[in-house]
């Protein structure tokens, strides 16, 4: 258990007895026999050795990215289903990793980003990058119809196809809604405006499912509803920007880096599969 040779063990015992001020072993017929005092100490020694083994075990888990804490704050659309899916796969063989996931609107994250009270923040807006490591992704947005209501035979829609539709979008000042209006203008088509505005793409889908109108949603949300809604591409593309943010003013844990790298691969794969090259 100690991993040392017998002469070294004898020297270690002698040094320990000298430090303690009493004998731990007597030699009887050529064998070392524990003294009553040593037997009295045995439970404490056993607990110490078990603690050392536990520490070594936990150190191996940390080294192998299987133990640690992960504090994530994300905008709601990603926190509702996509992150639980990615985290569940990540945690499947990492039962000792603890996760705290907060959902917060991107425009409400400014104060939190300044505190750096997180391991990973995921936002669609970014005003300040000071002391933050930033990864940026562009995700295409899609047009969602109630099931069975999309124009037949169409894989993609243009502004003129939406002129007479009841449009449901996230807030008017959201980058995706602003881009949508710009795409209409680029094609010389009058933008009809949004009939319903919400705070999340999930809410947009809730209205679309009930036949209220057609919605502009990002590809990640579209993937979640692909069996409940008709999803078509929109050209020219409208993009949803996603930022993965990590504090730079303190070391990042191995578990955070491993999870962030995996999440980045998932988002990048979605962007490449569902859209053209990002702008």
PDB file of C-alpha atoms in Angstrom:
ATOM      1  CA  UNK A   1       0.000   0.000   0.000  1.00  0.00           C
ATOM      2  CA  UNK A   2       2.844   2.372   0.861  1.00  0.00           C
ATOM      3  CA  UNK A   3       4.825   1.418  -2.231  1.00  0.00           C
ATOM      4  CA  UNK A   4       8.238   1.384  -0.484  1.00  0.00           C
ATOM      5  CA  UNK A   5      10.913  -1.287   0.136  1.00  0.00           C
ATOM      6  CA  UNK A   6      11.356  -3.046   3.527  1.00  0.00           C
ATOM      7  CA  UNK A   7      14.499  -1.110   4.595  1.00  0.00           C
ATOM      8  CA  UNK A   8      12.710   2.140   3.870  1.00  0.00           C
ATOM      9  CA  UNK A   9       9.674   0.904   5.806  1.00  0.00           C
ATOM     10  CA  UNK A  10      11.859   0.084   8.837  1.00  0.00           C
ATOM     11  CA  UNK A  11      13.407   3.540   8.702  1.00  0.00           C
ATOM     12  CA  UNK A  12       9.977   5.123   8.376  1.00  0.00           C
ATOM     13  CA  UNK A  13       8.684   3.216  11.425  1.00  0.00           C
ATOM     14  CA  UNK A  14      11.723   4.209  13.483  1.00  0.00           C
ATOM     15  CA  UNK A  15      11.298   7.875  12.560  1.00  0.00           C
ATOM     16  CA  UNK A  16       7.581   7.739  13.382  1.00  0.00           C
ATOM     17  CA  UNK A  17       8.221   6.084  16.770  1.00  0.00           C
ATOM     18  CA  UNK A  18      10.798   8.743  17.563  1.00  0.00           C
ATOM     19  CA  UNK A  19       8.346  11.507  16.646  1.00  0.00           C
ATOM     20  CA  UNK A  20       5.520   9.928  18.680  1.00  0.00           C
ATOM     21  CA  UNK A  21       7.655   9.102  21.699  1.00  0.00           C
ATOM     22  CA  UNK A  22       6.538   5.485  22.055  1.00  0.00           C
ATOM     23  CA  UNK A  23       7.028   2.167  20.308  1.00  0.00           C
ATOM     24  CA  UNK A  24       4.604   0.961  17.671  1.00  0.00           C
ATOM     25  CA  UNK A  25       6.027  -2.522  17.115  1.00  0.00           C
ATOM     26  CA  UNK A  26       7.948  -5.159  19.033  1.00  0.00           C
ATOM     27  CA  UNK A  27       9.954  -7.857  17.302  1.00  0.00           C
ATOM     28  CA  UNK A  28       8.758 -11.290  18.500  1.00  0.00           C
ATOM     29  CA  UNK A  29      10.431 -14.402  17.035  1.00  0.00           C
ATOM     30  CA  UNK A  30      11.650 -12.404  14.060  1.00  0.00           C
ATOM     31  CA  UNK A  31       8.284 -10.809  13.334  1.00  0.00           C
ATOM     32  CA  UNK A  32       6.980  -7.301  13.976  1.00  0.00           C
ATOM     33  CA  UNK A  33       3.998  -7.316  16.327  1.00  0.00           C
ATOM     34  CA  UNK A  34       1.915  -4.198  16.917  1.00  0.00           C
ATOM     35  CA  UNK A  35       2.024  -2.810  20.444  1.00  0.00           C
ATOM     36  CA  UNK A  36      -1.216  -2.031  22.331  1.00  0.00           C
ATOM     37  CA  UNK A  37      -0.553   1.662  21.646  1.00  0.00           C
ATOM     38  CA  UNK A  38      -0.322   0.973  17.901  1.00  0.00           C
ATOM     39  CA  UNK A  39      -3.581  -0.977  17.987  1.00  0.00           C
ATOM     40  CA  UNK A  40      -5.213   1.965  19.750  1.00  0.00           C
ATOM     41  CA  UNK A  41      -4.116   4.247  16.879  1.00  0.00           C
ATOM     42  CA  UNK A  42      -5.152   1.770  14.168  1.00  0.00           C
ATOM     43  CA  UNK A  43      -8.691   3.133  13.512  1.00  0.00           C
ATOM     44  CA  UNK A  44      -7.350   6.663  13.036  1.00  0.00           C
ATOM     45  CA  UNK A  45      -4.612   5.413  10.729  1.00  0.00           C
ATOM     46  CA  UNK A  46      -7.174   3.425   8.730  1.00  0.00           C
ATOM     47  CA  UNK A  47      -9.379   6.479   8.299  1.00  0.00           C
ATOM     48  CA  UNK A  48      -6.354   8.501   7.185  1.00  0.00           C
ATOM     49  CA  UNK A  49      -5.378   5.911   4.589  1.00  0.00           C
ATOM     50  CA  UNK A  50      -8.956   5.737   3.318  1.00  0.00           C
ATOM     51  CA  UNK A  51      -8.985   9.525   3.048  1.00  0.00           C
ATOM     52  CA  UNK A  52      -5.754   9.435   1.039  1.00  0.00           C
ATOM     53  CA  UNK A  53      -7.243   6.821  -1.292  1.00  0.00           C
ATOM     54  CA  UNK A  54     -10.402   8.899  -1.688  1.00  0.00           C
ATOM     55  CA  UNK A  55      -8.316  11.967  -2.485  1.00  0.00           C
ATOM     56  CA  UNK A  56      -6.365  10.004  -5.089  1.00  0.00           C
ATOM     57  CA  UNK A  57      -9.640   8.737  -6.579  1.00  0.00           C
ATOM     58  CA  UNK A  58     -11.087  12.234  -6.787  1.00  0.00           C
ATOM     59  CA  UNK A  59      -7.855  13.553  -8.290  1.00  0.00           C
ATOM     60  CA  UNK A  60      -8.099  10.897 -11.005  1.00  0.00           C
ATOM     61  CA  UNK A  61     -11.713  11.913 -11.656  1.00  0.00           C
ATOM     62  CA  UNK A  62     -10.684  15.557 -11.992  1.00  0.00           C
ATOM     63  CA  UNK A  63      -7.825  14.589 -14.297  1.00  0.00           C
ATOM     64  CA  UNK A  64     -10.234  12.542 -16.441  1.00  0.00           C
ATOM     65  CA  UNK A  65     -12.885  15.319 -16.448  1.00  0.00           C
ATOM     66  CA  UNK A  66     -15.327  13.272 -14.352  1.00  0.00           C
ATOM     67  CA  UNK A  67     -15.641  15.436 -11.237  1.00  0.00           C
ATOM     68  CA  UNK A  68     -16.289  19.125 -10.703  1.00  0.00           C
ATOM     69  CA  UNK A  69     -18.893  21.873 -10.638  1.00  0.00           C
ATOM     70  CA  UNK A  70     -20.353  23.518 -13.729  1.00  0.00           C
ATOM     71  CA  UNK A  71     -22.285  26.792 -13.434  1.00  0.00           C
ATOM     72  CA  UNK A  72     -24.000  27.717 -16.702  1.00  0.00           C
ATOM     73  CA  UNK A  73     -26.214  30.704 -17.465  1.00  0.00           C
ATOM     74  CA  UNK A  74     -27.996  30.701 -20.811  1.00  0.00           C
ATOM     75  CA  UNK A  75     -30.679  32.540 -22.717  1.00  0.00           C
ATOM     76  CA  UNK A  76     -34.005  30.693 -22.248  1.00  0.00           C
ATOM     77  CA  UNK A  77     -34.468  29.123 -25.697  1.00  0.00           C
ATOM     78  CA  UNK A  78     -31.266  27.129 -25.346  1.00  0.00           C
ATOM     79  CA  UNK A  79     -31.846  26.315 -21.664  1.00  0.00           C
ATOM     80  CA  UNK A  80     -35.302  24.794 -22.200  1.00  0.00           C
ATOM     81  CA  UNK A  81     -34.339  21.664 -24.131  1.00  0.00           C
ATOM     82  CA  UNK A  82     -31.101  21.856 -26.124  1.00  0.00           C
ATOM     83  CA  UNK A  83     -28.787  22.312 -23.133  1.00  0.00           C
ATOM     84  CA  UNK A  84     -30.529  19.594 -21.066  1.00  0.00           C
ATOM     85  CA  UNK A  85     -30.025  17.250 -24.026  1.00  0.00           C
ATOM     86  CA  UNK A  86     -26.330  18.090 -24.389  1.00  0.00           C
ATOM     87  CA  UNK A  87     -25.756  18.052 -20.620  1.00  0.00           C
ATOM     88  CA  UNK A  88     -27.521  14.719 -20.173  1.00  0.00           C
ATOM     89  CA  UNK A  89     -25.175  13.074 -22.662  1.00  0.00           C
ATOM     90  CA  UNK A  90     -22.187  14.770 -21.028  1.00  0.00           C
ATOM     91  CA  UNK A  91     -23.202  13.638 -17.527  1.00  0.00           C
ATOM     92  CA  UNK A  92     -24.035  10.061 -18.528  1.00  0.00           C
ATOM     93  CA  UNK A  93     -20.579   8.815 -17.500  1.00  0.00           C
ATOM     94  CA  UNK A  94     -19.784  11.692 -15.140  1.00  0.00           C
ATOM     95  CA  UNK A  95     -22.087  11.183 -12.116  1.00  0.00           C
ATOM     96  CA  UNK A  96     -19.745  13.175  -9.857  1.00  0.00           C
ATOM     97  CA  UNK A  97     -20.173  16.397 -11.870  1.00  0.00           C
ATOM     98  CA  UNK A  98     -22.655  18.884 -10.373  1.00  0.00           C
ATOM     99  CA  UNK A  99     -24.460  21.297 -12.697  1.00  0.00           C
ATOM    100  CA  UNK A 100     -26.282  24.537 -11.948  1.00  0.00           C
ATOM    101  CA  UNK A 101     -28.171  25.834 -15.008  1.00  0.00           C
ATOM    102  CA  UNK A 102     -29.772  29.280 -14.958  1.00  0.00           C
ATOM    103  CA  UNK A 103     -32.031  30.696 -17.684  1.00  0.00           C
ATOM    104  CA  UNK A 104     -31.770  34.429 -18.214  1.00  0.00           C
ATOM    105  CA  UNK A 105     -32.678  36.684 -21.128  1.00  0.00           C
ATOM    106  CA  UNK A 106     -29.636  37.892 -23.041  1.00  0.00           C
ATOM    107  CA  UNK A 107     -30.444  41.557 -22.502  1.00  0.00           C
ATOM    108  CA  UNK A 108     -30.609  40.899 -18.744  1.00  0.00           C
ATOM    109  CA  UNK A 109     -27.168  39.280 -18.537  1.00  0.00           C
ATOM    110  CA  UNK A 110     -25.081  42.461 -18.474  1.00  0.00           C
ATOM    111  CA  UNK A 111     -24.751  42.614 -14.692  1.00  0.00           C
ATOM    112  CA  UNK A 112     -24.025  38.900 -14.368  1.00  0.00           C
ATOM    113  CA  UNK A 113     -21.341  38.984 -17.050  1.00  0.00           C
ATOM    114  CA  UNK A 114     -19.540  41.688 -15.098  1.00  0.00           C
ATOM    115  CA  UNK A 115     -19.482  39.587 -11.908  1.00  0.00           C
ATOM    116  CA  UNK A 116     -18.026  36.524 -13.672  1.00  0.00           C
ATOM    117  CA  UNK A 117     -20.137  34.439 -11.275  1.00  0.00           C
ATOM    118  CA  UNK A 118     -20.405  31.593 -13.790  1.00  0.00           C
ATOM    119  CA  UNK A 119     -18.270  29.047 -15.626  1.00  0.00           C
ATOM    120  CA  UNK A 120     -20.008  29.403 -18.984  1.00  0.00           C
ATOM    121  CA  UNK A 121     -22.483  32.006 -20.214  1.00  0.00           C
ATOM    122  CA  UNK A 122     -24.443  31.656 -23.450  1.00  0.00           C
ATOM    123  CA  UNK A 123     -25.966  34.794 -24.910  1.00  0.00           C
ATOM    124  CA  UNK A 124     -27.327  36.147 -28.189  1.00  0.00           C
ATOM    125  CA  UNK A 125     -26.164  39.677 -27.461  1.00  0.00           C
ATOM    126  CA  UNK A 126     -22.791  40.995 -26.425  1.00  0.00           C
ATOM    127  CA  UNK A 127     -22.055  44.566 -25.428  1.00  0.00           C
ATOM    128  CA  UNK A 128     -18.814  44.108 -23.491  1.00  0.00           C
ATOM    129  CA  UNK A 129     -16.051  41.569 -24.111  1.00  0.00           C
ATOM    130  CA  UNK A 130     -13.566  42.822 -21.523  1.00  0.00           C
ATOM    131  CA  UNK A 131     -12.001  39.902 -19.615  1.00  0.00           C
ATOM    132  CA  UNK A 132     -14.175  37.354 -21.448  1.00  0.00           C
ATOM    133  CA  UNK A 133     -13.160  34.536 -23.753  1.00  0.00           C
ATOM    134  CA  UNK A 134     -15.651  34.701 -26.632  1.00  0.00           C
ATOM    135  CA  UNK A 135     -16.675  32.052 -29.152  1.00  0.00           C
ATOM    136  CA  UNK A 136     -19.157  33.243 -31.781  1.00  0.00           C
ATOM    137  CA  UNK A 137     -21.508  31.154 -33.922  1.00  0.00           C
ATOM    138  CA  UNK A 138     -24.042  32.127 -36.579  1.00  0.00           C
ATOM    139  CA  UNK A 139     -27.146  29.912 -36.663  1.00  0.00           C
ATOM    140  CA  UNK A 140     -29.636  30.231 -39.539  1.00  0.00           C
ATOM    141  CA  UNK A 141     -33.247  31.102 -38.844  1.00  0.00           C
ATOM    142  CA  UNK A 142     -36.166  29.242 -40.408  1.00  0.00           C
ATOM    143  CA  UNK A 143     -39.840  29.836 -41.152  1.00  0.00           C
ATOM    144  CA  UNK A 144     -42.276  27.694 -39.157  1.00  0.00           C
ATOM    145  CA  UNK A 145     -45.820  26.832 -40.278  1.00  0.00           C
ATOM    146  CA  UNK A 146     -48.552  24.944 -38.521  1.00  0.00           C
ATOM    147  CA  UNK A 147     -48.278  21.265 -39.461  1.00  0.00           C
ATOM    148  CA  UNK A 148     -49.614  20.708 -42.987  1.00  0.00           C
ATOM    149  CA  UNK A 149     -49.971  24.422 -43.780  1.00  0.00           C
ATOM    150  CA  UNK A 150     -46.650  25.169 -45.515  1.00  0.00           C
ATOM    151  CA  UNK A 151     -46.734  25.923 -49.260  1.00  0.00           C
ATOM    152  CA  UNK A 152     -46.592  22.525 -51.003  1.00  0.00           C
ATOM    153  CA  UNK A 153     -43.405  21.536 -52.773  1.00  0.00           C
ATOM    154  CA  UNK A 154     -41.344  24.374 -51.316  1.00  0.00           C
ATOM    155  CA  UNK A 155     -38.055  23.882 -49.461  1.00  0.00           C
ATOM    156  CA  UNK A 156     -37.259  27.572 -49.041  1.00  0.00           C
ATOM    157  CA  UNK A 157     -39.214  30.811 -48.906  1.00  0.00           C
ATOM    158  CA  UNK A 158     -38.424  34.385 -49.923  1.00  0.00           C
ATOM    159  CA  UNK A 159     -39.807  37.699 -48.644  1.00  0.00           C
ATOM    160  CA  UNK A 160     -42.514  37.832 -51.314  1.00  0.00           C
ATOM    161  CA  UNK A 161     -43.876  34.504 -50.047  1.00  0.00           C
ATOM    162  CA  UNK A 162     -44.542  36.017 -46.626  1.00  0.00           C
ATOM    163  CA  UNK A 163     -46.135  39.299 -47.699  1.00  0.00           C
ATOM    164  CA  UNK A 164     -49.648  38.272 -46.801  1.00  0.00           C
ATOM    165  CA  UNK A 165     -48.789  36.062 -43.828  1.00  0.00           C
ATOM    166  CA  UNK A 166     -49.398  36.862 -40.176  1.00  0.00           C
ATOM    167  CA  UNK A 167     -45.833  37.092 -38.883  1.00  0.00           C
ATOM    168  CA  UNK A 168     -44.859  36.012 -35.374  1.00  0.00           C
ATOM    169  CA  UNK A 169     -41.369  36.996 -34.234  1.00  0.00           C
ATOM    170  CA  UNK A 170     -39.396  37.708 -31.131  1.00  0.00           C
ATOM    171  CA  UNK A 171     -39.251  41.368 -30.074  1.00  0.00           C
ATOM    172  CA  UNK A 172     -38.952  44.087 -32.723  1.00  0.00           C
ATOM    173  CA  UNK A 173     -35.479  45.054 -31.506  1.00  0.00           C
ATOM    174  CA  UNK A 174     -34.158  41.492 -31.643  1.00  0.00           C
ATOM    175  CA  UNK A 175     -31.395  41.072 -34.260  1.00  0.00           C
ATOM    176  CA  UNK A 176     -33.307  38.343 -36.116  1.00  0.00           C
ATOM    177  CA  UNK A 177     -36.430  40.504 -36.481  1.00  0.00           C
ATOM    178  CA  UNK A 178     -34.353  43.478 -37.605  1.00  0.00           C
ATOM    179  CA  UNK A 179     -32.598  41.291 -40.184  1.00  0.00           C
ATOM    180  CA  UNK A 180     -35.920  39.938 -41.437  1.00  0.00           C
ATOM    181  CA  UNK A 181     -37.150  43.465 -42.163  1.00  0.00           C
ATOM    182  CA  UNK A 182     -33.839  44.211 -43.907  1.00  0.00           C
ATOM    183  CA  UNK A 183     -34.210  41.136 -46.145  1.00  0.00           C
ATOM    184  CA  UNK A 184     -37.628  42.353 -47.264  1.00  0.00           C
ATOM    185  CA  UNK A 185     -36.132  45.741 -48.087  1.00  0.00           C
ATOM    186  CA  UNK A 186     -33.237  44.138 -49.998  1.00  0.00           C
ATOM    187  CA  UNK A 187     -35.733  42.336 -52.243  1.00  0.00           C
ATOM    188  CA  UNK A 188     -37.875  45.425 -52.698  1.00  0.00           C
ATOM    189  CA  UNK A 189     -40.799  43.875 -50.830  1.00  0.00           C
ATOM    190  CA  UNK A 190     -42.765  45.843 -48.253  1.00  0.00           C
ATOM    191  CA  UNK A 191     -42.287  44.379 -44.784  1.00  0.00           C
ATOM    192  CA  UNK A 192     -45.762  43.672 -43.360  1.00  0.00           C
ATOM    193  CA  UNK A 193     -44.581  44.051 -39.771  1.00  0.00           C
ATOM    194  CA  UNK A 194     -45.018  41.581 -36.953  1.00  0.00           C
ATOM    195  CA  UNK A 195     -48.517  40.748 -35.780  1.00  0.00           C
ATOM    196  CA  UNK A 196     -47.289  39.090 -32.577  1.00  0.00           C
ATOM    197  CA  UNK A 197     -44.029  39.639 -30.708  1.00  0.00           C
ATOM    198  CA  UNK A 198     -42.723  37.347 -27.981  1.00  0.00           C
ATOM    199  CA  UNK A 199     -39.567  37.078 -25.889  1.00  0.00           C
ATOM    200  CA  UNK A 200     -38.574  33.567 -26.978  1.00  0.00           C
ATOM    201  CA  UNK A 201     -38.605  31.382 -30.080  1.00  0.00           C
ATOM    202  CA  UNK A 202     -40.363  28.756 -27.963  1.00  0.00           C
ATOM    203  CA  UNK A 203     -43.324  31.117 -27.562  1.00  0.00           C
ATOM    204  CA  UNK A 204     -43.302  31.777 -31.303  1.00  0.00           C
ATOM    205  CA  UNK A 205     -43.716  28.031 -31.852  1.00  0.00           C
ATOM    206  CA  UNK A 206     -46.571  27.948 -29.350  1.00  0.00           C
ATOM    207  CA  UNK A 207     -48.541  30.429 -31.466  1.00  0.00           C
ATOM    208  CA  UNK A 208     -47.628  28.705 -34.748  1.00  0.00           C
ATOM    209  CA  UNK A 209     -48.781  25.305 -33.463  1.00  0.00           C
ATOM    210  CA  UNK A 210     -52.198  26.829 -32.810  1.00  0.00           C
ATOM    211  CA  UNK A 211     -52.492  28.224 -36.325  1.00  0.00           C
ATOM    212  CA  UNK A 212     -52.234  31.900 -35.387  1.00  0.00           C
ATOM    213  CA  UNK A 213     -49.597  32.652 -38.034  1.00  0.00           C
ATOM    214  CA  UNK A 214     -46.130  31.783 -39.319  1.00  0.00           C
ATOM    215  CA  UNK A 215     -43.026  32.277 -37.219  1.00  0.00           C
ATOM    216  CA  UNK A 216     -39.352  33.087 -37.555  1.00  0.00           C
ATOM    217  CA  UNK A 217     -37.320  30.758 -35.330  1.00  0.00           C
ATOM    218  CA  UNK A 218     -33.685  29.723 -35.051  1.00  0.00           C
ATOM    219  CA  UNK A 219     -32.450  26.350 -36.313  1.00  0.00           C
ATOM    220  CA  UNK A 220     -31.937  24.979 -32.792  1.00  0.00           C
ATOM    221  CA  UNK A 221     -35.570  25.601 -31.860  1.00  0.00           C
ATOM    222  CA  UNK A 222     -36.646  24.369 -35.307  1.00  0.00           C
ATOM    223  CA  UNK A 223     -34.877  21.084 -34.633  1.00  0.00           C
ATOM    224  CA  UNK A 224     -36.904  20.620 -31.446  1.00  0.00           C
ATOM    225  CA  UNK A 225     -40.205  21.166 -33.303  1.00  0.00           C
ATOM    226  CA  UNK A 226     -39.365  19.404 -36.575  1.00  0.00           C
ATOM    227  CA  UNK A 227     -42.024  16.726 -35.939  1.00  0.00           C
ATOM    228  CA  UNK A 228     -44.720  19.194 -34.838  1.00  0.00           C
ATOM    229  CA  UNK A 229     -44.363  22.028 -37.353  1.00  0.00           C
ATOM    230  CA  UNK A 230     -43.505  22.477 -41.015  1.00  0.00           C
ATOM    231  CA  UNK A 231     -40.044  24.047 -41.152  1.00  0.00           C
ATOM    232  CA  UNK A 232     -38.730  25.778 -44.276  1.00  0.00           C
ATOM    233  CA  UNK A 233     -35.536  27.693 -44.984  1.00  0.00           C
ATOM    234  CA  UNK A 234     -35.659  31.423 -45.621  1.00  0.00           C
ATOM    235  CA  UNK A 235     -33.539  33.241 -48.211  1.00  0.00           C
ATOM    236  CA  UNK A 236     -31.734  35.569 -48.031  1.00  0.00           C
ATOM    237  CA  UNK A 237     -30.660  34.035 -44.723  1.00  0.00           C
ATOM    238  CA  UNK A 238     -31.447  35.563 -41.359  1.00  0.00           C
ATOM    239  CA  UNK A 239     -28.893  34.697 -38.685  1.00  0.00           C
ATOM    240  CA  UNK A 240     -29.060  34.177 -34.945  1.00  0.00           C
ATOM    241  CA  UNK A 241     -25.697  34.877 -33.302  1.00  0.00           C
ATOM    242  CA  UNK A 242     -24.747  32.786 -30.275  1.00  0.00           C
ATOM    243  CA  UNK A 243     -21.862  33.684 -27.964  1.00  0.00           C
ATOM    244  CA  UNK A 244     -20.155  31.220 -25.620  1.00  0.00           C
ATOM    245  CA  UNK A 245     -18.455  33.217 -22.862  1.00  0.00           C
ATOM    246  CA  UNK A 246     -15.908  32.196 -20.238  1.00  0.00           C
ATOM    247  CA  UNK A 247     -14.234  34.500 -17.673  1.00  0.00           C
ATOM    248  CA  UNK A 248     -10.590  35.289 -18.337  1.00  0.00           C
ATOM    249  CA  UNK A 249      -9.754  36.662 -14.873  1.00  0.00           C
ATOM    250  CA  UNK A 250      -9.544  33.213 -13.266  1.00  0.00           C
ATOM    251  CA  UNK A 251      -8.467  29.739 -14.373  1.00  0.00           C
ATOM    252  CA  UNK A 252     -11.129  27.715 -16.165  1.00  0.00           C
ATOM    253  CA  UNK A 253     -11.749  24.208 -14.866  1.00  0.00           C
ATOM    254  CA  UNK A 254     -10.991  21.199 -17.027  1.00  0.00           C
ATOM    255  CA  UNK A 255     -14.626  20.122 -16.815  1.00  0.00           C
ATOM    256  CA  UNK A 256     -15.786  23.528 -18.110  1.00  0.00           C
ATOM    257  CA  UNK A 257     -13.374  23.431 -21.030  1.00  0.00           C
ATOM    258  CA  UNK A 258     -14.357  19.879 -21.948  1.00  0.00           C
ATOM    259  CA  UNK A 259     -18.074  20.668 -21.872  1.00  0.00           C
ATOM    260  CA  UNK A 260     -17.669  23.961 -23.750  1.00  0.00           C
ATOM    261  CA  UNK A 261     -15.640  22.298 -26.494  1.00  0.00           C
ATOM    262  CA  UNK A 262     -18.317  19.630 -26.929  1.00  0.00           C
ATOM    263  CA  UNK A 263     -21.114  22.204 -26.939  1.00  0.00           C
ATOM    264  CA  UNK A 264     -19.268  24.281 -29.538  1.00  0.00           C
ATOM    265  CA  UNK A 265     -19.013  21.228 -31.798  1.00  0.00           C
ATOM    266  CA  UNK A 266     -22.755  20.589 -31.491  1.00  0.00           C
ATOM    267  CA  UNK A 267     -23.660  24.181 -32.326  1.00  0.00           C
ATOM    268  CA  UNK A 268     -21.178  24.304 -35.205  1.00  0.00           C
ATOM    269  CA  UNK A 269     -22.606  21.089 -36.650  1.00  0.00           C
ATOM    270  CA  UNK A 270     -26.132  22.520 -36.539  1.00  0.00           C
ATOM    271  CA  UNK A 271     -24.989  25.704 -38.245  1.00  0.00           C
ATOM    272  CA  UNK A 272     -23.248  23.780 -41.016  1.00  0.00           C
ATOM    273  CA  UNK A 273     -26.130  21.362 -41.527  1.00  0.00           C
ATOM    274  CA  UNK A 274     -29.042  23.780 -41.470  1.00  0.00           C
ATOM    275  CA  UNK A 275     -27.540  26.808 -43.157  1.00  0.00           C
ATOM    276  CA  UNK A 276     -25.073  28.044 -45.684  1.00  0.00           C
ATOM    277  CA  UNK A 277     -21.682  29.369 -44.659  1.00  0.00           C
ATOM    278  CA  UNK A 278     -22.071  31.882 -41.877  1.00  0.00           C
ATOM    279  CA  UNK A 279     -21.591  35.528 -42.801  1.00  0.00           C
TER     280      UNK A 279
END
